[in-house]
Amino acid sequence: MATTDPKILESSQISVADAISGGLKRRLLHVQEYTLLSARSIACLFSPPYYMSDVLEQMDIIGVGSLPIVLLTGFFIGAVMVLQTAAQFERFGQTALTADVVSLALVRELGPSITGLLVAGRNSSGIASELGSMLVTEQVDAMRAMGTDPIRKLVTPRVIATTLMLPLLTALADLLGLIGGYLVSAFTLRLNAVTFWTRALDILEFSDLMQGLSKPIIFGIILSTVGCYQGLNVKGGTQGVGRATTQAVVTSSVFILISNFFLTKLMLFLAGHVF
Amino acid sequence: MSSDTPNEPVISFQNVSIGFDMGDVLSGLSFSVAHQETKVLIGESGTGKTLTLKLAAGLLRPDSGTVRMLGRDLATLSERELLAFRRQIGFVFQEGALFDSLTVADNVAYSLREEHVSEDEIAPRVLESLRFVEMEHTLEKLPGELSGGMRRRVSIARALVSRPQVVLYDSPTAGLDPVTSQTIITLILRLRDTQGVTSVLATHRLQDAFGLANYRFDGETGRVVPISNNGNARKTGAATNFVVLRGGKVYFEGSPQLIEQSRDDYLRRFLL
């Protein structure tokens, strides 16, 4: 039944408008707070005190800890790429081109984005749950009460560690992907090692390496700052920690994929004009 | 005391208000704490006791009003200045808030390491603090291996290791059995009467408040003894006064005797 009372109609219109503007304001506030947190964490790089032991500890957790899953995934991505592309190239009798494709796709695109997504799933959630738990058990307040800046102590080391480790992990994932691709092409296409590796390396230009190793730096900043932001903004106790963990993975993965598009556009532009 | 003037209170709240999404929690709160005084904040859950302590430590900033601590208006200090300023204050959190990835020794040593005290000096000071709370045997344990009462005692050790002028206790006996609660109150009495620290204790347990008001720690015998009416309290400097919070304001402020004699229904609820 349609509402005919003008007062009821007016109040429902206002409440919808209020709800939309309230939602928008909250989103904007999140963007503002996230930007401030990220800026402050980077500003902490330029003034003491520095927490080097925390940086090394996080490098171990994020870098060494993620190594098995990144290497395994890289290997099988390279292997499956050969399986998928070999059939197409066999039609033209150009099976050696699989090395070119695997190499380019891995170094330019799949290596950085798959590694970024894997580390986001493993570490962005880990960071959010760790900092969220510290927040709800008042450890963050205790830190502040004892004169420690939580951004300097908790956020900056995680940002530094992730930003340094992600390019290294990506490089290793690329290498394992190429090894996987080579092994599959050797067994299924009977491609010899010299042909595969020569083609795989020759096809790569400096701009490809720049693209493949600069993207993880941005992805590292994104996934660590999103994880820290979600963790330090937990509301609602332990249930909130669970929500923040999920939100950290979803948000950082989406940000990585969106930024990947724009970074690729930028890199292709730079490749044509600078490199 | 590093106040600007000798008679200035160590802590003063003047017309302090703070609110969140659900509305004002504190509105126009005013009280002060004198040098070496123990102020007990009493109130039901949600009346803003923890919030008051966090405002006193500068962990939160009020929406309006003035919070002064050790002669400084906290609103005039930047976040960086506040971090340094807070090292003069000890804060005992409700559940202890020990860093769960650090050992007991590292938890207690934390603030000393932040102040770049030499490791040679840190070890004896950590041991001294842990001996004070009778927890020196737990040096290498992780907080997860300790009971609730032990965690509170370590938390007190962590708060006093940097020799603060003011200690803020947030419901230090909440959730503890009566015997452990008595141990914690004894430690607070000992800290107050042997080191003369000014303190604010938030609690909803009036027995803790009267324990602080009616007993003192005798440094010579090492025992807790009742404060007689012949001036023992003044001799030890152990003035204990109560502030009852209700509706975000001070509902009652005064001595333990006044609250005992009161016929006010709300205050009588705490005495039952």
Coordinates of C-alpha atoms in Angstrom, one line a residue:
Chain A
M1 CA 0.0 0.0 0.0
A2 CA 1.4 3.4 -1.0
T3 CA 2.1 5.9 1.8
T4 CA -0.1 8.9 1.5
D5 CA 0.7 10.7 4.7
P6 CA 3.1 13.5 3.6
K7 CA 4.7 13.6 7.1
I8 CA 5.6 9.8 6.9
L9 CA 6.8 10.2 3.4
E10 CA 9.0 13.2 4.4
S11 CA 10.5 11.4 7.4
S12 CA 11.3 8.3 5.3
Q13 CA 13.0 10.4 2.6
I14 CA 15.1 12.2 5.3
S15 CA 16.1 8.9 6.9
V16 CA 17.2 7.5 3.6
A17 CA 19.2 10.6 2.8
D18 CA 20.6 10.6 6.3
A19 CA 21.6 7.0 5.9
I20 CA 23.4 7.6 2.6
S21 CA 25.2 10.7 3.9
G22 CA 26.1 9.0 7.1
G23 CA 27.5 6.0 5.2
L24 CA 29.4 8.3 2.9
K25 CA 30.8 10.3 5.9
R26 CA 31.9 7.0 7.6
R27 CA 33.7 5.9 4.3
L28 CA 35.4 9.2 4.0
L29 CA 36.4 9.1 7.6
H30 CA 38.0 5.6 7.1
V31 CA 39.8 7.0 4.0
Q32 CA 41.1 9.9 6.0
E33 CA 42.2 7.8 9.0
Y34 CA 43.8 5.2 6.7
T35 CA 45.7 7.9 4.9
L36 CA 46.8 9.5 8.1
L37 CA 48.0 6.2 9.6
S38 CA 49.9 5.4 6.4
A39 CA 51.5 8.9 6.2
R40 CA 52.5 8.8 9.9
S41 CA 54.0 5.3 9.6
I42 CA 56.2 6.5 6.7
A43 CA 57.0 9.8 8.5
C44 CA 58.4 7.7 11.4
L45 CA 61.2 6.5 9.0
F46 CA 62.7 10.0 9.2
S47 CA 63.1 10.5 12.9
P48 CA 64.3 8.3 15.9
P49 CA 63.6 6.1 17.8
Y50 CA 63.9 3.2 15.3
Y51 CA 62.9 -0.3 16.3
M52 CA 65.3 -2.3 14.2
S53 CA 64.8 -5.6 16.1
D54 CA 61.1 -5.4 15.4
V55 CA 61.9 -4.8 11.7
L56 CA 64.1 -7.9 11.6
E57 CA 61.5 -9.9 13.5
Q58 CA 58.8 -8.9 11.0
M59 CA 61.1 -9.6 8.1
D60 CA 61.5 -13.1 9.4
I61 CA 57.7 -13.6 10.0
I62 CA 56.6 -12.0 6.7
G63 CA 59.5 -13.0 4.4
V64 CA 60.9 -16.3 5.6
G65 CA 57.5 -17.4 6.9
S66 CA 55.8 -16.8 3.5
L67 CA 58.6 -18.5 1.6
P68 CA 57.2 -22.1 1.4
I69 CA 53.7 -21.0 0.2
V70 CA 55.1 -18.5 -2.3
L71 CA 57.6 -20.9 -3.8
L72 CA 55.1 -23.7 -4.1
T73 CA 52.5 -21.5 -5.7
G74 CA 55.1 -19.9 -8.1
F75 CA 56.3 -23.3 -9.2
F76 CA 52.8 -24.6 -10.0
I77 CA 51.7 -21.4 -11.7
G78 CA 54.7 -21.6 -14.1
A79 CA 54.0 -25.3 -14.7
V80 CA 50.3 -24.9 -15.4
M81 CA 51.0 -22.0 -17.7
V82 CA 53.1 -24.2 -19.9
L83 CA 50.3 -26.8 -19.9
Q84 CA 47.8 -24.2 -21.0
T85 CA 49.8 -22.5 -23.7
A86 CA 51.7 -25.4 -25.1
A87 CA 48.6 -26.8 -27.0
Q88 CA 48.1 -23.4 -28.7
F89 CA 51.8 -23.1 -29.8
E90 CA 52.0 -26.7 -30.9
R91 CA 49.4 -25.8 -33.6
F92 CA 51.9 -23.5 -35.2
G93 CA 54.9 -25.7 -34.4
Q94 CA 56.3 -22.9 -32.1
T95 CA 56.5 -24.7 -28.8
A96 CA 59.6 -22.8 -27.9
L97 CA 57.4 -19.7 -27.5
T98 CA 56.0 -21.1 -24.3
A99 CA 59.2 -20.0 -22.6
D100 CA 58.7 -16.4 -23.8
V101 CA 55.1 -16.4 -22.6
V102 CA 55.8 -18.0 -19.2
S103 CA 58.7 -15.7 -18.6
L104 CA 56.8 -12.5 -19.6
A105 CA 53.6 -13.3 -17.8
L106 CA 55.4 -14.4 -14.6
V107 CA 57.8 -11.5 -14.4
R108 CA 55.4 -8.7 -15.5
E109 CA 52.1 -9.8 -14.0
L110 CA 51.5 -13.1 -12.3
G111 CA 54.6 -13.1 -10.1
P112 CA 53.9 -9.7 -8.4
S113 CA 50.1 -10.1 -8.2
I114 CA 49.9 -13.7 -7.1
T115 CA 52.7 -13.1 -4.5
G116 CA 50.9 -9.9 -3.4
L117 CA 47.6 -11.7 -3.0
L118 CA 49.2 -14.7 -1.1
V119 CA 51.1 -12.5 1.3
A120 CA 48.0 -10.4 1.8
G121 CA 46.0 -13.5 2.7
R122 CA 48.7 -14.7 5.0
N123 CA 50.2 -11.5 6.5
S124 CA 47.6 -8.8 6.2
S125 CA 45.2 -11.0 8.2
G126 CA 48.0 -11.9 10.6
I127 CA 48.9 -8.3 11.2
A128 CA 45.2 -7.3 11.7
S129 CA 44.6 -10.1 14.2
E130 CA 47.8 -9.5 16.1
L131 CA 47.3 -5.7 16.4
G132 CA 43.5 -6.2 17.0
S133 CA 44.2 -8.6 19.9
M134 CA 46.7 -6.2 21.3
L135 CA 44.1 -3.4 21.1
V136 CA 41.3 -5.3 22.8
T137 CA 43.5 -6.5 25.6
E138 CA 44.7 -2.9 26.2
Q139 CA 48.3 -3.7 25.2
V140 CA 48.3 -0.8 22.8
D141 CA 47.1 1.6 25.5
A142 CA 49.7 0.1 27.9
M143 CA 52.4 0.8 25.2
R144 CA 51.2 4.5 25.0
A145 CA 51.0 4.7 28.8
M146 CA 54.7 3.7 28.9
G147 CA 55.7 6.4 26.4
T148 CA 55.8 4.4 23.2
D149 CA 54.2 5.5 20.0
P150 CA 52.3 2.4 18.7
I151 CA 52.6 3.6 15.1
R152 CA 56.4 3.8 15.4
K153 CA 56.7 0.5 17.3
L154 CA 54.0 -1.6 15.6
V155 CA 53.1 -0.1 12.2
T156 CA 56.4 1.2 10.7
P157 CA 58.4 -2.0 11.3
R158 CA 55.6 -4.0 9.6
V159 CA 55.5 -1.6 6.6
I160 CA 59.3 -1.6 6.2
A161 CA 59.5 -5.4 6.5
T162 CA 56.7 -6.1 4.0
T163 CA 57.9 -3.5 1.5
L164 CA 61.4 -5.0 1.6
M165 CA 60.4 -8.7 1.6
L166 CA 57.7 -8.7 -1.0
P167 CA 60.0 -7.9 -4.0
L168 CA 62.4 -10.6 -2.9
L169 CA 59.5 -13.1 -2.5
T170 CA 58.3 -12.1 -6.0
A171 CA 61.7 -12.6 -7.5
L172 CA 61.9 -16.1 -6.0
A173 CA 58.3 -16.9 -7.1
D174 CA 59.3 -15.8 -10.6
L175 CA 62.3 -18.1 -10.5
L176 CA 60.4 -21.1 -9.2
G177 CA 57.7 -20.4 -11.8
L178 CA 60.3 -20.5 -14.6
I179 CA 61.7 -23.7 -13.1
G180 CA 58.2 -25.2 -13.0
G181 CA 57.6 -24.1 -16.6
Y182 CA 60.9 -25.6 -17.7
L183 CA 60.3 -28.9 -16.1
V184 CA 56.8 -29.3 -17.6
S185 CA 58.0 -28.2 -21.1
A186 CA 61.0 -30.5 -20.8
F187 CA 58.8 -33.5 -20.0
T188 CA 55.8 -32.7 -22.2
L189 CA 57.2 -30.7 -25.1
R190 CA 60.7 -32.2 -25.1
L191 CA 62.0 -28.6 -25.1
N192 CA 65.7 -28.6 -24.2
A193 CA 67.1 -26.5 -21.4
V194 CA 69.2 -24.2 -23.5
T195 CA 66.3 -23.3 -25.7
F196 CA 63.9 -22.7 -22.8
W197 CA 66.2 -20.6 -20.7
T198 CA 67.7 -18.6 -23.5
R199 CA 64.3 -17.7 -24.8
A200 CA 62.9 -17.0 -21.3
L201 CA 65.8 -14.7 -20.4
D202 CA 66.2 -13.0 -23.8
I203 CA 62.6 -12.0 -24.0
L204 CA 62.8 -10.0 -20.8
E205 CA 63.8 -6.3 -21.0
F206 CA 64.8 -3.9 -18.3
S207 CA 61.4 -2.4 -18.3
D208 CA 59.8 -5.8 -17.6
L209 CA 62.1 -6.3 -14.6
M210 CA 61.3 -2.8 -13.4
Q211 CA 57.6 -3.5 -13.7
G212 CA 57.8 -6.8 -12.0
L213 CA 59.9 -5.6 -9.0
S214 CA 58.4 -2.2 -8.4
K215 CA 54.8 -3.4 -8.2
P216 CA 55.5 -5.5 -5.1
I217 CA 56.9 -2.4 -3.3
I218 CA 53.5 -0.7 -3.7
F219 CA 51.6 -4.0 -2.9
G220 CA 53.8 -4.3 0.2
I221 CA 52.8 -0.9 1.4
I222 CA 49.1 -1.5 0.7
L223 CA 48.8 -4.9 2.4
S224 CA 50.8 -3.9 5.5
T225 CA 49.1 -0.5 6.0
V226 CA 45.6 -2.1 5.4
G227 CA 46.4 -4.9 7.9
C228 CA 47.6 -2.4 10.5
Y229 CA 44.7 0.0 10.0
Q230 CA 42.1 -2.8 10.4
G231 CA 43.9 -4.1 13.5
L232 CA 44.2 -0.8 15.2
N233 CA 40.5 0.1 14.5
V234 CA 39.0 -3.1 15.9
K235 CA 35.6 -2.5 17.6
G236 CA 33.6 -5.0 19.5
G237 CA 36.2 -7.3 21.3
T238 CA 37.3 -10.6 20.0
Q239 CA 34.4 -10.8 17.5
G240 CA 35.7 -7.5 16.1
V241 CA 39.2 -9.0 15.7
G242 CA 37.7 -11.7 13.5
R243 CA 35.9 -9.1 11.4
A244 CA 39.0 -7.0 11.1
T245 CA 41.0 -10.0 9.9
T246 CA 38.6 -10.9 7.2
Q247 CA 38.2 -7.2 6.2
A248 CA 42.0 -6.8 6.0
V249 CA 42.3 -9.7 3.5
V250 CA 39.4 -8.5 1.4
T251 CA 40.4 -4.9 1.3
S252 CA 44.1 -5.4 0.7
S253 CA 43.4 -8.0 -2.1
V254 CA 40.9 -5.6 -3.8
F255 CA 43.4 -2.7 -3.4
I256 CA 46.2 -4.8 -4.9
L257 CA 44.1 -5.8 -7.9
I258 CA 42.9 -2.3 -8.6
S259 CA 46.3 -0.7 -8.1
N260 CA 47.8 -3.4 -10.3
F261 CA 45.8 -2.1 -13.2
F262 CA 46.9 1.5 -12.8
L263 CA 50.5 0.5 -12.1
T264 CA 50.5 -1.6 -15.3
K265 CA 49.2 1.4 -17.2
L266 CA 51.9 3.6 -15.7
M267 CA 54.6 1.1 -16.2
L268 CA 53.7 0.6 -19.9
F269 CA 53.7 4.4 -20.4
L270 CA 57.1 4.6 -18.7
A271 CA 58.4 1.7 -20.7
G272 CA 57.6 3.6 -23.9
H273 CA 59.0 6.9 -22.7
V274 CA 61.6 6.3 -20.0
F275 CA 63.1 2.8 -19.9
Chain B
M1 CA 56.2 16.9 42.8
S2 CA 56.9 18.9 39.6
S3 CA 53.9 21.1 39.8
D4 CA 54.2 24.8 39.0
T5 CA 53.2 25.8 42.5
P6 CA 53.7 23.8 45.7
N7 CA 50.0 23.7 46.6
E8 CA 48.7 22.8 43.2
P9 CA 47.0 19.5 43.0
V10 CA 48.9 16.7 41.3
I11 CA 45.9 15.9 39.2
S12 CA 42.9 18.2 38.6
F13 CA 39.9 17.7 36.4
Q14 CA 38.0 20.9 35.7
N15 CA 34.6 20.6 34.1
V16 CA 35.7 17.7 31.9
S17 CA 33.3 16.2 29.3
I18 CA 33.7 13.5 26.8
G19 CA 31.3 11.5 24.7
F20 CA 31.1 8.9 22.1
D21 CA 28.4 7.8 19.5
M22 CA 26.1 6.8 22.3
G23 CA 26.2 10.2 24.0
D24 CA 28.2 11.9 26.8
V25 CA 29.9 9.5 29.3
L26 CA 31.4 12.3 31.4
S27 CA 29.8 15.7 31.6
G28 CA 31.3 18.4 33.7
L29 CA 33.5 16.2 35.8
S30 CA 35.6 18.1 38.4
F31 CA 37.8 16.9 41.2
S32 CA 41.4 17.1 42.2
V33 CA 44.1 14.8 43.8
A34 CA 46.6 16.3 46.2
H35 CA 50.2 15.3 46.7
Q36 CA 50.5 11.8 48.2
E37 CA 46.7 11.5 48.3
T38 CA 44.9 8.3 47.3
K39 CA 41.7 9.1 45.5
V40 CA 39.3 6.2 45.0
L41 CA 36.9 6.5 42.1
I42 CA 33.8 4.5 42.8
G43 CA 30.9 3.9 40.4
E44 CA 28.8 1.3 38.7
S45 CA 30.0 -0.2 35.4
G46 CA 29.8 2.3 32.6
T47 CA 30.0 5.4 34.8
G48 CA 33.4 6.4 33.2
K49 CA 35.9 5.3 35.8
T50 CA 38.3 3.8 33.2
L51 CA 37.7 6.8 31.0
T52 CA 38.6 9.2 33.8
L53 CA 41.9 7.4 34.3
K54 CA 42.7 7.4 30.6
L55 CA 42.0 11.1 30.5
A56 CA 44.3 11.6 33.5
A57 CA 47.1 9.8 31.7
G58 CA 46.5 11.7 28.5
L59 CA 45.5 8.5 26.6
L60 CA 42.3 10.3 25.6
R61 CA 41.6 14.0 25.1
P62 CA 38.4 15.5 26.5
D63 CA 35.8 17.1 24.3
S64 CA 35.8 20.1 26.8
G65 CA 37.3 21.1 30.1
T66 CA 40.8 20.9 31.5
V67 CA 42.9 18.0 32.7
R68 CA 46.0 19.0 34.6
M69 CA 48.6 16.5 35.7
L70 CA 51.9 17.3 37.6
G71 CA 51.4 21.0 36.8
R72 CA 50.9 20.6 33.1
D73 CA 47.7 21.2 31.1
L74 CA 47.6 18.0 29.0
A75 CA 45.7 19.8 26.2
T76 CA 48.8 21.9 25.5
L77 CA 51.0 18.9 25.0
S78 CA 51.5 17.3 21.6
E79 CA 51.2 13.6 21.2
R80 CA 55.0 13.3 21.1
E81 CA 55.3 15.4 24.3
L82 CA 52.6 13.3 25.9
L83 CA 54.6 10.1 25.2
A84 CA 57.6 11.5 27.1
F85 CA 55.3 13.0 29.9
R86 CA 53.6 9.7 30.5
R87 CA 56.9 8.1 31.7
Q88 CA 56.3 9.9 35.0
I89 CA 53.0 8.0 35.4
G90 CA 52.4 4.4 36.2
F91 CA 49.3 2.8 34.9
V92 CA 47.9 -0.5 36.1
F93 CA 45.3 -1.8 33.6
Q94 CA 42.3 -3.8 34.5
E95 CA 43.5 -7.1 33.1
G96 CA 47.1 -6.3 33.5
A97 CA 47.6 -5.6 29.8
L98 CA 51.0 -7.4 29.8
F99 CA 52.6 -7.9 26.4
D100 CA 51.9 -11.5 25.8
S101 CA 54.8 -12.2 23.5
L102 CA 57.4 -10.9 26.1
T103 CA 58.6 -12.6 29.3
V104 CA 57.7 -11.2 32.7
A105 CA 61.3 -9.8 32.9
D106 CA 61.0 -8.1 29.5
N107 CA 57.5 -6.7 30.3
V108 CA 58.9 -5.1 33.5
A109 CA 62.0 -3.9 31.7
Y110 CA 60.0 -2.5 28.8
S111 CA 59.8 1.1 30.0
L112 CA 63.4 1.2 31.1
R113 CA 64.5 0.0 27.6
E114 CA 62.4 2.7 26.1
E115 CA 64.2 5.3 28.3
H116 CA 67.6 3.8 27.1
V117 CA 68.6 2.8 30.6
S118 CA 71.7 0.6 30.5
E119 CA 71.2 -3.2 30.6
D120 CA 73.5 -3.3 33.7
E121 CA 71.0 -1.1 35.5
I122 CA 67.9 -2.7 34.1
A123 CA 68.5 -6.2 35.6
P124 CA 68.6 -5.1 39.3
R125 CA 65.7 -2.7 38.9
V126 CA 63.5 -5.4 37.3
L127 CA 64.4 -7.8 40.1
E128 CA 63.7 -5.1 42.7
S129 CA 60.3 -4.4 41.3
L130 CA 59.4 -8.0 41.0
R131 CA 60.6 -8.7 44.6
F132 CA 58.3 -5.8 45.7
V133 CA 55.3 -7.8 44.3
E134 CA 56.9 -11.1 45.3
M135 CA 57.1 -12.3 41.8
E136 CA 60.8 -12.6 41.3
H137 CA 60.5 -16.4 40.6
T138 CA 58.6 -15.7 37.4
L139 CA 61.3 -13.8 35.5
E140 CA 61.4 -16.0 32.4
K141 CA 57.7 -17.0 32.3
L142 CA 55.3 -15.7 29.7
P143 CA 52.1 -13.9 30.8
G144 CA 50.0 -16.7 29.5
E145 CA 51.6 -19.0 32.1
L146 CA 50.5 -16.8 35.0
S147 CA 47.2 -16.7 36.9
G148 CA 45.0 -13.5 36.8
G149 CA 46.3 -12.3 40.2
M150 CA 50.0 -12.9 39.3
R151 CA 49.4 -10.9 36.1
R152 CA 48.1 -8.0 38.1
R153 CA 51.1 -8.2 40.4
V154 CA 53.5 -8.2 37.5
S155 CA 51.5 -5.3 36.1
I156 CA 52.1 -3.3 39.3
A157 CA 55.8 -4.2 39.1
R158 CA 55.9 -2.9 35.5
A159 CA 54.1 0.3 36.6
L160 CA 56.5 1.1 39.5
V161 CA 59.8 0.1 37.8
S162 CA 60.3 3.6 36.4
R163 CA 59.6 5.1 39.8
P164 CA 56.6 7.1 38.9
Q165 CA 55.2 10.1 40.9
V166 CA 51.6 9.0 40.2
V167 CA 50.1 5.6 39.8
L168 CA 46.7 5.0 38.2
Y169 CA 45.0 1.7 39.0
D170 CA 42.1 0.6 36.8
S171 CA 40.0 -1.9 38.8
P172 CA 43.1 -3.9 39.9
T173 CA 41.0 -6.5 41.9
A174 CA 38.2 -7.0 39.3
G175 CA 37.5 -10.7 38.7
L176 CA 39.9 -11.9 41.4
D177 CA 39.1 -14.0 44.4
P178 CA 39.0 -12.3 47.9
V179 CA 42.4 -13.6 49.0
T180 CA 44.2 -12.5 45.8
S181 CA 42.3 -9.1 45.9
Q182 CA 43.6 -8.6 49.5
T183 CA 47.2 -9.3 48.2
I184 CA 46.8 -6.7 45.5
I185 CA 45.4 -4.1 48.0
T186 CA 48.3 -4.9 50.3
L187 CA 50.7 -4.1 47.5
I188 CA 49.0 -0.9 46.7
L189 CA 49.1 0.1 50.4
R190 CA 52.8 -0.8 50.5
L191 CA 53.6 1.2 47.4
R192 CA 51.6 4.2 48.9
D193 CA 53.1 4.0 52.4
T194 CA 56.7 3.2 51.6
Q195 CA 57.2 5.3 48.4
G196 CA 54.7 8.0 49.0
V197 CA 53.2 7.9 45.5
T198 CA 50.1 9.8 44.6
S199 CA 47.4 7.4 43.3
V200 CA 44.0 7.1 41.8
L201 CA 42.2 3.8 42.0
A202 CA 39.1 3.0 40.1
T203 CA 36.9 0.3 41.5
H204 CA 33.3 -0.8 42.1
R205 CA 34.3 -2.7 45.2
L206 CA 33.9 -0.6 48.3
Q207 CA 35.8 -3.1 50.5
D208 CA 38.9 -2.3 48.4
A209 CA 38.3 1.4 49.0
F210 CA 37.8 1.0 52.8
G211 CA 40.9 -1.3 52.8
L212 CA 43.0 1.6 51.5
A213 CA 41.3 4.1 53.8
N214 CA 41.4 2.1 57.1
Y215 CA 44.8 0.3 56.8
R216 CA 48.4 1.3 56.3
F217 CA 51.6 -0.7 55.6
D218 CA 54.0 -0.7 58.5
G219 CA 57.5 -0.6 57.0
E220 CA 59.2 -1.7 60.2
T221 CA 57.1 -4.8 60.8
G222 CA 56.3 -5.4 57.1
R223 CA 52.6 -5.9 58.0
V224 CA 49.4 -4.2 57.2
V225 CA 47.9 -2.5 60.4
P226 CA 44.7 -0.6 61.0
I227 CA 44.9 3.2 61.0
S228 CA 44.0 4.3 64.5
N229 CA 42.2 7.6 65.1
N230 CA 45.3 9.2 66.8
G231 CA 46.7 10.5 63.6
N232 CA 48.5 7.5 62.0
A233 CA 47.0 8.4 58.7
R234 CA 48.5 11.8 58.8
K235 CA 51.9 10.5 59.9
T236 CA 52.1 8.2 56.9
G237 CA 50.6 10.8 54.6
A238 CA 48.0 8.3 53.6
A239 CA 45.0 10.5 53.0
T240 CA 42.4 8.5 51.2
N241 CA 39.3 10.1 49.8
F242 CA 36.4 8.9 47.7
V243 CA 34.9 10.2 44.6
V244 CA 31.6 8.5 43.6
L245 CA 30.7 8.9 39.9
R246 CA 27.1 8.9 38.7
G247 CA 25.7 10.1 35.4
G248 CA 29.1 11.3 34.2
K249 CA 29.4 13.7 37.2
V250 CA 30.9 13.6 40.7
Y251 CA 28.0 12.5 42.8
F252 CA 29.9 12.4 46.1
E253 CA 33.4 13.5 47.1
G254 CA 34.8 13.2 50.6
S255 CA 36.3 11.1 53.3
P256 CA 35.4 7.5 54.0
Q257 CA 33.7 8.6 57.3
L258 CA 31.4 10.9 55.3
I259 CA 30.3 8.1 53.0
E260 CA 29.7 5.8 55.9
Q261 CA 27.6 8.4 57.7
S262 CA 25.6 9.3 54.5
R263 CA 21.9 8.4 54.4
D264 CA 21.8 8.9 50.6
D265 CA 20.1 5.9 49.0
Y266 CA 22.6 5.7 46.0
L267 CA 25.6 5.8 48.3
R268 CA 24.1 3.2 50.7
R269 CA 23.9 0.8 47.8
F270 CA 27.7 0.6 47.7
L271 CA 27.9 0.0 51.5
L272 CA 25.5 -3.0 51.4

